[in-house]
């Protein structure tokens, strides 16, 4: 049973997107600027399209819930919640501190260990 996961991280100075699918990984970075988080939905959809992933094929979306800039985290969480409702995708919020050495693969392990709660998002904003 291969899971298709999308990771969205807007908590730092870069917007980072990653797909984990069939032991293949795709990722992309964009500047975390006002223009880009206004276009975040299009950036996500284009990234999925470029990697031949249909939104309905996704099993899980992981979103970094902080700490980070209020507006960029809020934008990402709003989009993820909308995708959950419209496509019945599981969503998981994680914190930057749970990612060590940019190893986002740890997220699926955290779910298996019960350390991330499905459909529970609790943002943490930096000052």
Coordinates of C-alpha atoms in Angstrom, one line a residue:
X1 CA 0.0 0.0 0.0
X2 CA 1.9 3.0 -1.3
X3 CA 1.0 6.3 0.2
X4 CA 1.2 9.6 -1.7
X5 CA 2.2 12.5 0.6
X6 CA 2.4 16.2 0.0
X7 CA 4.5 18.3 2.4
X8 CA 4.0 22.1 2.5
X9 CA 6.4 24.2 4.5
X10 CA 5.9 27.9 4.5
X11 CA 7.4 28.6 8.0
X12 CA 10.9 29.7 6.8
X13 CA 12.2 32.2 4.2
X14 CA 11.4 29.6 1.5
X15 CA 8.1 28.0 0.4
X16 CA 9.1 24.3 0.3
X17 CA 6.9 21.6 -1.3
X18 CA 7.7 17.9 -1.4
X19 CA 5.9 14.9 -2.8
X20 CA 6.8 11.4 -1.6
X21 CA 5.4 8.8 -3.9
X22 CA 6.5 5.2 -4.6
X23 CA 9.9 5.8 -3.1
X24 CA 10.3 8.7 -5.5
X25 CA 10.6 12.2 -4.2
X26 CA 10.0 15.6 -5.8
X27 CA 10.6 19.0 -4.3
X28 CA 10.6 22.6 -5.1
X29 CA 11.4 25.9 -3.4
X30 CA 10.1 29.4 -3.9
X31 CA 10.9 32.6 -2.1
X32 CA 8.5 33.1 0.8
X33 CA 7.3 36.5 -0.5
X34 CA 4.0 38.3 -0.4
X35 CA 3.5 37.6 -4.1
X36 CA 4.2 33.9 -3.7
X37 CA 2.0 33.2 -0.8
X38 CA -0.8 35.1 -2.6
X39 CA -0.2 32.6 -5.4
X40 CA 0.3 29.5 -3.1
X41 CA -2.7 27.6 -4.4
X42 CA -1.4 27.9 -8.0
X43 CA 2.2 27.0 -6.9
X44 CA 0.9 23.8 -5.2
X45 CA -1.4 22.8 -8.2
X46 CA 1.4 23.5 -10.7
X47 CA 3.9 21.4 -8.6
X48 CA 1.4 18.5 -8.5
X49 CA 0.7 18.8 -12.2
X50 CA 4.4 19.0 -13.2
X51 CA 4.9 15.7 -11.3
X52 CA 1.9 13.9 -12.7
X53 CA 0.1 13.8 -9.4
X54 CA -3.7 14.2 -9.3
X55 CA -4.9 15.9 -6.1
X56 CA -7.4 13.0 -5.6
X57 CA -4.5 10.6 -5.5
X58 CA -3.0 12.2 -2.4
X59 CA -3.4 10.3 0.9
X60 CA -1.9 12.8 3.3
X61 CA -0.9 16.5 3.4
X62 CA 1.6 17.6 6.0
X63 CA 1.8 21.3 6.8
X64 CA 4.3 23.1 8.9
X65 CA 2.4 24.9 11.6
X66 CA 5.3 26.9 12.9
X67 CA 6.9 28.7 14.4
X68 CA 7.0 31.1 11.5
X69 CA 5.5 34.2 9.9
X70 CA 1.8 34.5 10.6
X71 CA 0.6 35.2 7.1
X72 CA 2.5 32.5 5.3
X73 CA 1.6 29.8 7.9
X74 CA -2.1 31.0 7.9
X75 CA -2.2 30.8 4.1
X76 CA -0.8 27.3 4.0
X77 CA -3.1 26.0 6.7
X78 CA -6.2 27.6 5.1
X79 CA -5.4 26.0 1.7
X80 CA -4.7 22.6 3.4
X81 CA -8.0 22.7 5.3
X82 CA -9.9 23.5 2.1
X83 CA -8.2 20.6 0.2
X84 CA -9.1 18.3 3.1
X85 CA -12.8 19.2 2.9
X86 CA -13.0 19.2 -0.9
X87 CA -10.9 16.0 -1.5
X88 CA -11.2 14.0 1.7
X89 CA -7.4 14.0 2.3
X90 CA -5.9 13.4 5.7
X91 CA -4.0 16.4 7.0
X92 CA -1.3 16.6 9.7
X93 CA 0.3 19.6 11.3
X94 CA 3.9 19.3 12.3
X95 CA 6.4 21.8 13.9
X96 CA 9.7 22.9 12.5
X97 CA 11.4 21.4 15.5
X98 CA 10.3 17.9 14.4
X99 CA 12.3 18.2 11.2
X100 CA 16.0 17.5 11.7
X101 CA 18.5 18.0 8.9
X102 CA 15.7 18.6 6.4
X103 CA 14.6 15.0 6.8
X104 CA 10.9 15.4 6.0
X105 CA 10.6 11.6 5.6
X106 CA 10.4 11.4 9.4
X107 CA 6.8 12.7 9.1
X108 CA 5.3 9.3 8.1
X109 CA 7.2 7.7 11.0
X110 CA 5.8 10.3 13.4
X111 CA 2.2 9.4 12.2
X112 CA 2.9 5.7 12.8
X113 CA 4.2 6.5 16.3
X114 CA 1.1 8.5 17.0
X115 CA 3.1 11.7 17.5
X116 CA 1.0 13.6 14.8
X117 CA -2.7 13.8 15.1
X118 CA -4.9 13.5 11.9
X119 CA -6.9 16.6 11.0
X120 CA -5.5 18.5 14.0
X121 CA -3.8 21.8 13.3
X122 CA -2.5 24.1 16.0
X123 CA -0.4 26.9 14.6
X124 CA 2.5 28.5 16.4
X125 CA 3.5 31.9 15.2
X126 CA 6.8 33.6 15.8
X127 CA 6.9 37.2 17.0

